[in-house]
mmCIF file of C-alpha atoms in Angstrom:
data_model
loop_
_atom_site.group_PDB
_atom_site.id
_atom_site.type_symbol
_atom_site.label_atom_id
_atom_site.label_comp_id
_atom_site.label_asym_id
_atom_site.label_seq_id
_atom_site.Cartn_x
_atom_site.Cartn_y
_atom_site.Cartn_z
ATOM 1 C CA MET W 11 60.364 20.253 18.209
ATOM 2 C CA THR W 12 64.699 20.444 17.264
ATOM 3 C CA VAL W 13 65.855 17.480 14.950
ATOM 4 C CA ASN W 14 69.076 17.195 15.660
ATOM 5 C CA GLN W 15 69.678 13.627 15.193
ATOM 6 C CA THR W 16 69.367 10.873 12.578
ATOM 7 C CA GLU W 17 66.339 9.473 14.081
ATOM 8 C CA HIS W 18 64.349 11.076 16.232
ATOM 9 C CA ASN W 19 60.885 10.441 17.588
ATOM 10 C CA LEU W 20 57.941 12.188 19.031
ATOM 11 C CA THR W 21 54.991 11.138 20.994
ATOM 12 C CA VAL W 22 51.849 13.325 21.704
ATOM 13 C CA SER W 23 48.779 12.651 23.987
ATOM 14 C CA GLN W 24 45.755 11.230 22.979
ATOM 15 C CA LEU W 25 43.065 13.561 21.758
ATOM 16 C CA PRO W 26 39.603 12.734 23.219
ATOM 17 C CA ALA W 27 38.400 13.789 19.330
ATOM 18 C CA PRO W 28 39.731 13.326 16.220
ATOM 19 C CA GLN W 29 41.483 16.636 14.931
ATOM 20 C CA THR W 30 43.688 18.331 12.048
ATOM 21 C CA TRP W 31 47.549 18.202 12.004
ATOM 22 C CA ARG W 32 49.687 20.402 9.976
ATOM 23 C CA VAL W 33 53.470 19.504 10.308
ATOM 24 C CA PHE W 34 55.783 22.059 8.792
ATOM 25 C CA TYR W 35 60.013 21.761 8.133
ATOM 26 C CA ALA W 36 62.513 24.516 8.388
ATOM 27 C CA ASP W 37 65.954 25.163 8.514
ATOM 28 C CA LYS W 38 68.060 27.860 9.876
ATOM 29 C CA TYR W 39 67.671 29.820 6.537
ATOM 30 C CA THR W 40 64.046 29.556 6.228
ATOM 31 C CA CYS W 41 63.323 32.506 8.460
ATOM 32 C CA LYS W 42 65.892 34.567 7.207
ATOM 33 C CA ASP W 43 64.641 37.772 4.863
ATOM 34 C CA ASP W 44 68.371 38.297 3.472
ATOM 35 C CA THR W 45 68.956 36.493 0.198
ATOM 36 C CA GLU W 46 71.771 34.773 1.224
ATOM 37 C CA SER W 47 71.452 30.798 -0.151
ATOM 38 C CA PRO W 48 72.528 27.491 2.159
ATOM 39 C CA GLN W 49 75.784 26.795 0.940
ATOM 40 C CA GLU W 50 75.029 22.992 2.121
ATOM 41 C CA GLU W 51 73.587 20.136 0.271
ATOM 42 C CA ASP W 52 69.896 19.868 0.734
ATOM 43 C CA ILE W 53 69.630 16.734 3.077
ATOM 44 C CA PRO W 54 67.194 14.275 2.404
ATOM 45 C CA PHE W 55 65.043 13.055 4.893
ATOM 46 C CA GLU W 56 61.501 10.590 5.480
ATOM 47 C CA MET W 57 58.870 11.984 8.184
ATOM 48 C CA VAL W 58 56.235 8.983 8.917
ATOM 49 C CA LEU W 59 53.420 9.708 11.164
ATOM 50 C CA LEU W 60 51.720 7.055 12.881
ATOM 51 C CA ASN W 61 48.218 7.233 14.129
ATOM 52 C CA PRO W 62 47.085 4.689 16.663
ATOM 53 C CA ASP W 63 44.056 3.308 16.884
ATOM 54 C CA ALA W 64 41.441 2.299 19.764
ATOM 55 C CA GLU W 65 43.917 -0.566 20.631
ATOM 56 C CA GLY W 66 46.921 1.062 20.076
ATOM 57 C CA ASN W 67 47.855 -0.052 16.687
ATOM 58 C CA PRO W 68 50.011 2.381 14.875
ATOM 59 C CA LEU W 69 50.169 0.537 11.726
ATOM 60 C CA ASP W 70 46.537 0.750 11.173
ATOM 61 C CA HIS W 71 45.653 3.186 8.202
ATOM 62 C CA PHE W 72 42.083 3.648 8.201
ATOM 63 C CA SER W 73 41.406 6.839 9.626
ATOM 64 C CA ALA W 74 38.343 7.629 11.663
ATOM 65 C CA ARG W 75 36.089 8.031 8.839
ATOM 66 C CA GLU W 76 36.640 4.426 7.156
ATOM 67 C CA SER W 77 36.982 2.525 10.891
ATOM 68 C CA GLY W 78 35.218 -0.803 10.743
ATOM 69 C CA LEU W 79 33.807 -1.244 7.515
ATOM 70 C CA HIS W 80 36.782 -3.533 6.769
ATOM 71 C CA GLU W 81 34.866 -6.094 8.679
ATOM 72 C CA PHE W 82 31.733 -4.424 7.934
ATOM 73 C CA PHE W 83 31.984 -6.097 4.457
ATOM 74 C CA PHE W 84 33.917 -8.877 5.337
ATOM 75 C CA LEU W 85 30.945 -9.990 7.684
ATOM 76 C CA LEU W 86 28.569 -9.029 4.347
ATOM 77 C CA VAL W 87 29.927 -11.092 1.994
ATOM 78 C CA LEU W 88 30.165 -13.748 4.430
ATOM 79 C CA VAL W 89 26.670 -13.612 5.328
ATOM 80 C CA TYR W 90 25.625 -13.719 1.660
ATOM 81 C CA PHE W 91 27.815 -16.674 0.680
ATOM 82 C CA VAL W 92 26.365 -18.932 3.426
ATOM 83 C CA THR W 93 22.901 -17.181 2.069
ATOM 84 C CA ALA W 94 23.616 -18.342 -1.441
ATOM 85 C CA CYS W 95 24.895 -22.106 -0.313
ATOM 86 C CA ILE W 96 21.001 -21.981 1.990
ATOM 87 C CA TYR W 97 18.779 -20.702 -0.538
ATOM 88 C CA ALA W 98 19.951 -20.531 -3.973
ATOM 89 C CA GLN W 99 19.275 -24.002 -5.640
ATOM 90 C CA SER W 100 15.337 -23.946 -4.147
ATOM 91 C CA LEU W 101 15.570 -20.324 -5.642
ATOM 92 C CA TRP W 102 16.192 -21.157 -8.699
ATOM 93 C CA GLN W 103 13.985 -24.374 -8.777
ATOM 94 C CA ALA W 104 11.326 -21.569 -8.216
ATOM 95 C CA MET W 105 12.767 -19.467 -10.920
ATOM 96 C CA ARG W 106 12.751 -22.586 -13.528
ATOM 97 C CA LYS W 107 9.065 -23.383 -12.646
ATOM 98 C CA GLY W 108 7.992 -20.015 -14.735
ATOM 99 C CA GLY W 109 4.789 -17.991 -14.235
ATOM 100 C CA PRO W 110 3.719 -14.483 -13.498
ATOM 101 C CA MET W 111 6.804 -14.372 -10.750
ATOM 102 C CA HIS W 112 9.262 -15.231 -13.017
ATOM 103 C CA THR W 113 10.342 -11.659 -14.291
ATOM 104 C CA ILE W 114 10.138 -10.774 -10.693
ATOM 105 C CA LEU W 115 12.079 -13.045 -9.228
ATOM 106 C CA LYS W 116 14.919 -12.829 -12.063
ATOM 107 C CA VAL W 117 14.765 -9.057 -11.682
ATOM 108 C CA LEU W 118 14.678 -9.064 -7.998
ATOM 109 C CA THR W 119 17.935 -12.062 -7.920
ATOM 110 C CA THR W 120 20.007 -9.347 -10.332
ATOM 111 C CA ALA W 121 19.770 -6.598 -8.005
ATOM 112 C CA LEU W 122 20.517 -8.893 -5.296
ATOM 113 C CA LEU W 123 23.652 -10.529 -7.382
ATOM 114 C CA LEU W 124 24.900 -7.096 -8.139
ATOM 115 C CA GLN W 125 24.512 -5.756 -4.519
ATOM 116 C CA ALA W 126 26.335 -8.907 -3.531
ATOM 117 C CA ALA W 127 29.038 -8.069 -6.327
ATOM 118 C CA SER W 128 29.512 -4.192 -5.030
ATOM 119 C CA ALA W 129 29.668 -5.536 -1.436
ATOM 120 C CA LEU W 130 32.982 -8.241 -2.353
ATOM 121 C CA ALA W 131 34.720 -5.701 -4.253
ATOM 122 C CA ASN W 132 34.411 -3.077 -0.988
ATOM 123 C CA TYR W 133 35.806 -5.710 0.589
ATOM 124 C CA ILE W 134 38.498 -6.733 -1.682
ATOM 125 C CA HIS W 135 39.526 -2.321 -1.632
ATOM 126 C CA PHE W 136 39.279 -2.678 1.888
ATOM 127 C CA SER W 137 41.188 -5.829 2.803
ATOM 128 C CA ARG W 138 44.414 -4.128 -0.020
ATOM 129 C CA TYR W 139 44.148 -0.907 1.925
ATOM 130 C CA SER W 140 44.728 -2.364 5.262
ATOM 131 C CA ARG W 141 47.969 -3.354 4.289
ATOM 132 C CA ASP W 142 49.071 -0.756 1.971
ATOM 133 C CA GLY W 143 47.145 2.277 3.019
ATOM 134 C CA ILE W 144 46.369 2.843 -0.861
ATOM 135 C CA GLY W 145 43.823 -0.205 -1.768
ATOM 136 C CA LEU W 146 42.500 -1.049 -5.248
ATOM 137 C CA PRO W 147 40.931 2.218 -6.275
ATOM 138 C CA LEU W 148 39.739 0.187 -9.379
ATOM 139 C CA MET W 149 37.783 -1.988 -7.593
ATOM 140 C CA GLY W 150 36.321 0.695 -5.347
ATOM 141 C CA SER W 151 34.639 2.495 -8.213
ATOM 142 C CA LEU W 152 33.548 -0.830 -9.565
ATOM 143 C CA ALA W 153 31.858 -1.330 -6.041
ATOM 144 C CA GLU W 154 30.416 1.926 -7.166
ATOM 145 C CA VAL W 155 29.047 0.774 -10.498
ATOM 146 C CA PHE W 156 27.329 -2.476 -8.902
ATOM 147 C CA ASP W 157 25.614 -0.496 -6.692
ATOM 148 C CA ILE W 158 24.315 1.754 -8.974
ATOM 149 C CA ALA W 159 23.370 -1.044 -11.461
ATOM 150 C CA SER W 160 21.562 -3.010 -8.102
ATOM 151 C CA GLN W 161 19.561 0.422 -7.463
ATOM 152 C CA ILE W 162 18.575 1.077 -10.880
ATOM 153 C CA GLN W 163 16.929 -2.605 -11.312
ATOM 154 C CA MET W 164 15.442 -1.851 -8.243
ATOM 155 C CA LEU W 165 13.608 1.357 -8.706
ATOM 156 C CA TYR W 166 12.430 -0.068 -12.299
ATOM 157 C CA LEU W 167 11.191 -3.308 -10.924
ATOM 158 C CA LEU W 168 9.326 -1.785 -7.931
ATOM 159 C CA LEU W 169 8.139 0.961 -10.372
ATOM 160 C CA SER W 170 6.661 -1.488 -12.941
ATOM 161 C CA LEU W 171 4.849 -3.534 -10.836
ATOM 162 C CA CYS W 172 3.146 -0.462 -8.712
ATOM 163 C CA MET W 173 2.484 1.644 -12.045
ATOM 164 C CA GLY W 174 0.315 -1.572 -13.482
ATOM 165 C CA TRP W 175 -1.361 -0.857 -9.905
ATOM 166 C CA THR W 176 -2.049 2.706 -10.433
ATOM 167 C CA ILE W 177 -1.679 4.090 -13.508
ATOM 168 C CA VAL W 178 -4.358 1.679 -15.112
ATOM 169 C CA ARG W 179 -5.638 -0.081 -12.346
ATOM 170 C CA MET W 180 -9.045 1.178 -13.616
ATOM 171 C CA LYS W 181 -8.852 -0.874 -16.872
ATOM 172 C CA LYS W 182 -7.706 -4.316 -14.698
ATOM 173 C CA SER W 183 -9.270 -6.254 -12.810
ATOM 174 C CA GLN W 184 -8.932 -6.061 -9.317
ATOM 175 C CA SER W 185 -8.461 -10.303 -9.362
ATOM 176 C CA ARG W 186 -5.470 -9.968 -11.502
ATOM 177 C CA PRO W 187 -3.287 -7.648 -9.366
ATOM 178 C CA LEU W 188 0.649 -8.892 -9.704
ATOM 179 C CA GLN W 189 1.019 -8.710 -13.085
ATOM 180 C CA TRP W 190 4.346 -7.224 -14.837
ATOM 181 C CA ASP W 191 3.175 -4.149 -16.598
ATOM 182 C CA SER W 192 4.391 -2.733 -20.246
ATOM 183 C CA THR W 193 1.696 -0.495 -21.299
ATOM 184 C CA PRO W 194 3.733 2.305 -22.724
ATOM 185 C CA ALA W 195 2.453 4.655 -20.184
ATOM 186 C CA SER W 196 3.966 3.051 -16.964
ATOM 187 C CA THR W 197 7.165 1.987 -19.021
ATOM 188 C CA GLY W 198 7.359 5.502 -20.209
ATOM 189 C CA MET W 199 6.780 6.749 -17.143
ATOM 190 C CA ALA W 200 8.664 4.232 -14.820
ATOM 191 C CA ALA W 201 12.063 4.518 -17.994
ATOM 192 C CA PHE W 202 12.180 7.996 -16.870
ATOM 193 C CA ILE W 203 12.556 7.946 -13.121
ATOM 194 C CA VAL W 204 15.462 5.533 -13.636
ATOM 195 C CA ILE W 205 17.228 7.623 -16.380
ATOM 196 C CA THR W 206 16.536 10.558 -13.348
ATOM 197 C CA GLN W 207 18.217 8.441 -10.847
ATOM 198 C CA SER W 208 21.043 7.170 -12.898
ATOM 199 C CA VAL W 209 21.847 10.856 -13.796
ATOM 200 C CA LEU W 210 21.752 11.883 -10.512
ATOM 201 C CA LEU W 211 23.755 9.083 -8.924
ATOM 202 C CA LEU W 212 26.791 9.318 -11.486
ATOM 203 C CA TRP W 213 26.702 13.560 -10.996
ATOM 204 C CA GLU W 214 27.084 12.092 -7.153
ATOM 205 C CA GLN W 215 29.603 9.683 -7.891
ATOM 206 C CA PHE W 216 31.369 12.953 -9.682
ATOM 207 C CA GLU W 217 31.574 15.398 -6.629
ATOM 208 C CA ASP W 218 32.676 12.411 -4.322
ATOM 209 C CA THR W 219 35.508 10.585 -5.307
ATOM 210 C CA SER W 220 35.901 8.685 -1.889
ATOM 211 C CA HIS W 221 35.051 4.938 -2.651
ATOM 212 C CA HIS W 222 31.972 4.178 -1.045
ATOM 213 C CA SER W 223 28.592 3.443 -2.301
ATOM 214 C CA SER W 224 26.121 5.867 -0.224
ATOM 215 C CA HIS W 225 27.311 8.930 0.078
ATOM 216 C CA SER W 226 26.787 12.160 2.567
ATOM 217 C CA HIS W 227 24.355 13.893 0.187
ATOM 218 C CA LEU W 228 25.912 17.626 0.518
ATOM 219 C CA SER W 229 26.021 18.525 -2.986
ATOM 220 C CA LEU W 230 23.002 19.292 -5.241
ATOM 221 C CA ALA W 231 23.057 16.001 -6.339
ATOM 222 C CA GLY W 232 22.625 14.119 -3.091
ATOM 223 C CA VAL W 233 19.857 16.875 -2.337
ATOM 224 C CA LEU W 234 17.981 15.786 -5.399
ATOM 225 C CA LEU W 235 18.358 12.114 -4.685
ATOM 226 C CA ILE W 236 17.067 12.486 -1.509
ATOM 227 C CA ILE W 237 13.993 14.807 -3.032
ATOM 228 C CA LEU W 238 13.603 12.282 -5.693
ATOM 229 C CA ARG W 239 13.337 9.510 -3.168
ATOM 230 C CA ILE W 240 10.779 10.751 -0.985
ATOM 231 C CA CYS W 241 8.741 11.767 -4.034
ATOM 232 C CA LEU W 242 8.496 8.155 -5.070
ATOM 233 C CA ALA W 243 7.536 6.766 -1.169
ATOM 234 C CA LEU W 244 4.965 9.251 -1.238
ATOM 235 C CA SER W 245 3.850 8.624 -4.813
ATOM 236 C CA LEU W 246 3.768 4.609 -4.495
ATOM 237 C CA GLY W 247 2.298 5.106 -0.969
ATOM 238 C CA CYS W 248 -0.475 7.258 -2.081
ATOM 239 C CA GLY W 249 -1.310 4.480 -4.631
ATOM 240 C CA LEU W 250 -1.230 1.473 -2.905
ATOM 241 C CA TYR W 251 -3.190 3.012 0.310
ATOM 242 C CA GLN W 252 -6.012 3.512 -2.427
ATOM 243 C CA ILE W 253 -5.637 0.166 -3.402
ATOM 244 C CA ILE W 254 -5.471 -1.359 -0.154
ATOM 245 C CA THR W 255 -8.571 0.123 1.198
ATOM 246 C CA MET W 256 -10.455 -1.020 -1.624
ATOM 247 C CA GLU W 257 -9.487 -4.302 -1.097
ATOM 248 C CA ARG W 258 -12.296 -6.742 0.262
ATOM 249 C CA SER W 259 -10.111 -9.902 0.707
ATOM 250 C CA THR W 260 -7.976 -9.903 3.645
ATOM 251 C CA LEU W 261 -5.445 -11.917 2.586
ATOM 252 C CA LYS W 262 -4.793 -9.500 -0.897
ATOM 253 C CA ARG W 263 -4.262 -6.985 1.777
ATOM 254 C CA GLU W 264 -2.220 -8.244 3.781
ATOM 255 C CA PHE W 265 0.229 -9.108 0.493
ATOM 256 C CA TYR W 266 -0.237 -4.906 -0.501
ATOM 257 C CA ILE W 267 0.468 -3.997 3.209
ATOM 258 C CA THR W 268 3.988 -5.966 3.125
ATOM 259 C CA PHE W 269 4.447 -4.940 -1.031
ATOM 260 C CA ALA W 270 4.135 -1.259 0.280
ATOM 261 C CA LYS W 271 6.313 -1.656 3.418
ATOM 262 C CA GLY W 272 9.100 -3.082 1.113
ATOM 263 C CA CYS W 273 8.708 -0.290 -1.429
ATOM 264 C CA ILE W 274 8.570 2.604 1.269
ATOM 265 C CA LEU W 275 12.070 1.229 3.971
ATOM 266 C CA TRP W 276 13.607 0.766 -0.122
ATOM 267 C CA PHE W 277 13.453 4.248 -1.101
ATOM 268 C CA LEU W 278 12.901 5.887 2.267
ATOM 269 C CA CYS W 279 16.009 4.647 4.101
ATOM 270 C CA GLN W 280 18.627 6.559 2.524
ATOM 271 C CA PRO W 281 17.045 10.328 2.821
ATOM 272 C CA ALA W 282 15.713 8.717 6.555
ATOM 273 C CA LEU W 283 19.659 8.333 7.301
ATOM 274 C CA ALA W 284 21.206 10.945 5.675
ATOM 275 C CA CYS W 285 18.930 13.181 8.388
ATOM 276 C CA ILE W 286 19.610 10.970 11.516
ATOM 277 C CA ALA W 287 23.431 11.275 10.359
ATOM 278 C CA VAL W 288 23.610 15.189 10.892
ATOM 279 C CA PHE W 289 23.562 14.430 14.996
ATOM 280 C CA PHE W 290 26.702 12.616 14.706
ATOM 281 C CA ASN W 291 29.841 13.528 14.148
ATOM 282 C CA ASP W 292 31.146 14.901 10.596
ATOM 283 C CA TYR W 293 33.775 11.790 10.331
ATOM 284 C CA GLN W 294 30.724 9.125 11.533
ATOM 285 C CA ARG W 295 28.315 10.424 9.006
ATOM 286 C CA ASP W 296 29.894 8.449 6.113
ATOM 287 C CA LYS W 297 29.483 5.023 8.025
ATOM 288 C CA VAL W 298 26.439 5.843 9.305
ATOM 289 C CA ILE W 299 24.993 5.942 6.013
ATOM 290 C CA THR W 300 27.100 3.025 4.204
ATOM 291 C CA VAL W 301 25.886 0.572 6.714
ATOM 292 C CA GLY W 302 22.326 1.703 7.508
ATOM 293 C CA VAL W 303 21.624 2.048 3.838
ATOM 294 C CA ILE W 304 23.127 -1.714 3.201
ATOM 295 C CA LEU W 305 21.126 -3.306 6.031
ATOM 296 C CA CYS W 306 17.810 -1.659 5.486
ATOM 297 C CA GLN W 307 17.996 -2.225 2.023
ATOM 298 C CA ALA W 308 18.991 -6.233 2.622
ATOM 299 C CA VAL W 309 15.996 -6.463 4.883
ATOM 300 C CA ALA W 310 13.495 -5.151 2.200
ATOM 301 C CA MET W 311 15.229 -7.186 0.011
ATOM 302 C CA VAL W 312 14.024 -10.128 2.094
ATOM 303 C CA ILE W 313 10.720 -8.811 2.489
ATOM 304 C CA LEU W 314 9.916 -8.792 -1.120
ATOM 305 C CA TYR W 315 11.526 -13.090 -1.568
ATOM 306 C CA ARG W 316 9.264 -13.830 0.930
ATOM 307 C CA LEU W 317 6.486 -12.040 -0.259
ATOM 308 C CA PHE W 318 6.556 -13.412 -3.494
ATOM 309 C CA LEU W 319 8.210 -17.004 -2.687
ATOM 310 C CA SER W 320 4.764 -17.354 -0.628
ATOM 311 C CA HIS W 321 3.141 -20.115 -2.467
ATOM 312 C CA SER W 322 -0.264 -19.386 -0.607
ATOM 313 C CA LEU W 323 0.052 -16.074 -1.487
ATOM 314 C CA TYR W 324 1.033 -16.781 -4.921
ATOM 315 C CA TRP W 325 -2.283 -18.680 -5.402
ATOM 316 C CA GLU W 326 -4.235 -15.937 -4.253
ATOM 317 C CA VAL W 327 -3.245 -13.471 -5.661
ATOM 318 C CA SER W 328 -1.724 -14.751 -9.237
ATOM 319 C CA SER W 329 -2.262 -12.602 -12.088
ATOM 320 C CA LEU W 330 -2.682 -16.124 -14.320
ATOM 321 C CA SER W 331 -5.484 -18.752 -14.576
ATOM 322 C CA SER W 332 -5.132 -22.125 -12.855
ATOM 323 C CA VAL W 333 -4.584 -23.738 -15.822
ATOM 324 C CA THR W 334 -1.151 -21.691 -15.966
ATOM 325 C CA LEU W 335 -0.594 -22.229 -12.695
ATOM 326 C CA PRO W 336 1.981 -25.189 -11.174
ATOM 327 C CA LEU W 337 -0.869 -26.827 -9.572
ATOM 328 C CA THR W 338 -3.602 -27.794 -11.594
ATOM 329 C CA ILE W 339 -6.284 -30.186 -10.804
ATOM 330 C CA SER W 340 -6.806 -33.588 -13.607
ATOM 331 C CA SER W 341 -9.777 -33.688 -15.192
ATOM 332 C CA ALA W 342 -9.535 -37.644 -14.694
ATOM 333 C CA HIS W 343 -9.344 -36.929 -11.007
ATOM 334 C CA LYS W 344 -11.224 -33.991 -10.217
ATOM 335 C CA GLY W 345 -10.862 -34.029 -6.448
ATOM 336 C CA ARG W 346 -7.231 -34.665 -6.490
ATOM 337 C CA PRO W 347 -4.760 -31.939 -6.998
ATOM 338 C CA HIS W 348 -0.997 -32.895 -7.643
ATOM 339 C CA PHE W 349 2.027 -31.000 -8.999
#
């Protein structure tokens, strides 16, 4: 294209799939072999490349890899806000009661708040990015930090509960299953696995500088993370399966099955989505993994919340005696339970 005007526009036809464009600027002296130097002064110029989206908007800064994430994080923050308005008070009352579920609910709520903070930071970053094409890299990095902290919280929660059932289950009565285990063996193993995952997550973040919480796992750190999550899911699944097969109570067996579903969904969603994303185009893989992992982990949290907040299961499988439960029987009124 010959640039012989003060302003020139060139429109190219739309392509069915994203492609890489290379633009070169050359004047009349560029391709000459002689050493003649140009006599004219340098002429400043500005080149603007506009890539219209599917609706024909040429000012959209999002690439094919990032399109749709801004709207997704907006809806996610909105869902978190509405859910908090509905359930925050009842959850706070349940946590204030104490009991065997107190520590579990506290750690689970902390992980949920970190997930919500990560979604909010991502939304702020993409909102600014939609206006100037730069965004707020600090908020993008902060979102990744919140997501890593949430992953660590949930991993330690699930490991601490499961280690109490698998490693030292022979020393515990089967009537006391739901107890936060703090033995040196289980605590040490849980801490070791948590530290290993933390190192791998940080390693992956430094290798991939793009600001999103879930990556395509093409690096060595990503592959090791997938292997670690698969091993954790298999190990905890086998341990819970042994307990389920030995449990005679139908109610307790359903409790363990539901808990196993939450654990396996949390650990296996990212490896499964990383495998599924291989069948998508390259520019769609990050979005498939990011959106899929966030939704699957949100479902896993809902499963665990419903499980631990269930009063019927709380009564049946609690590790504490009835004296310390909110539901007690007065000595003066044996036949009348009260709260």
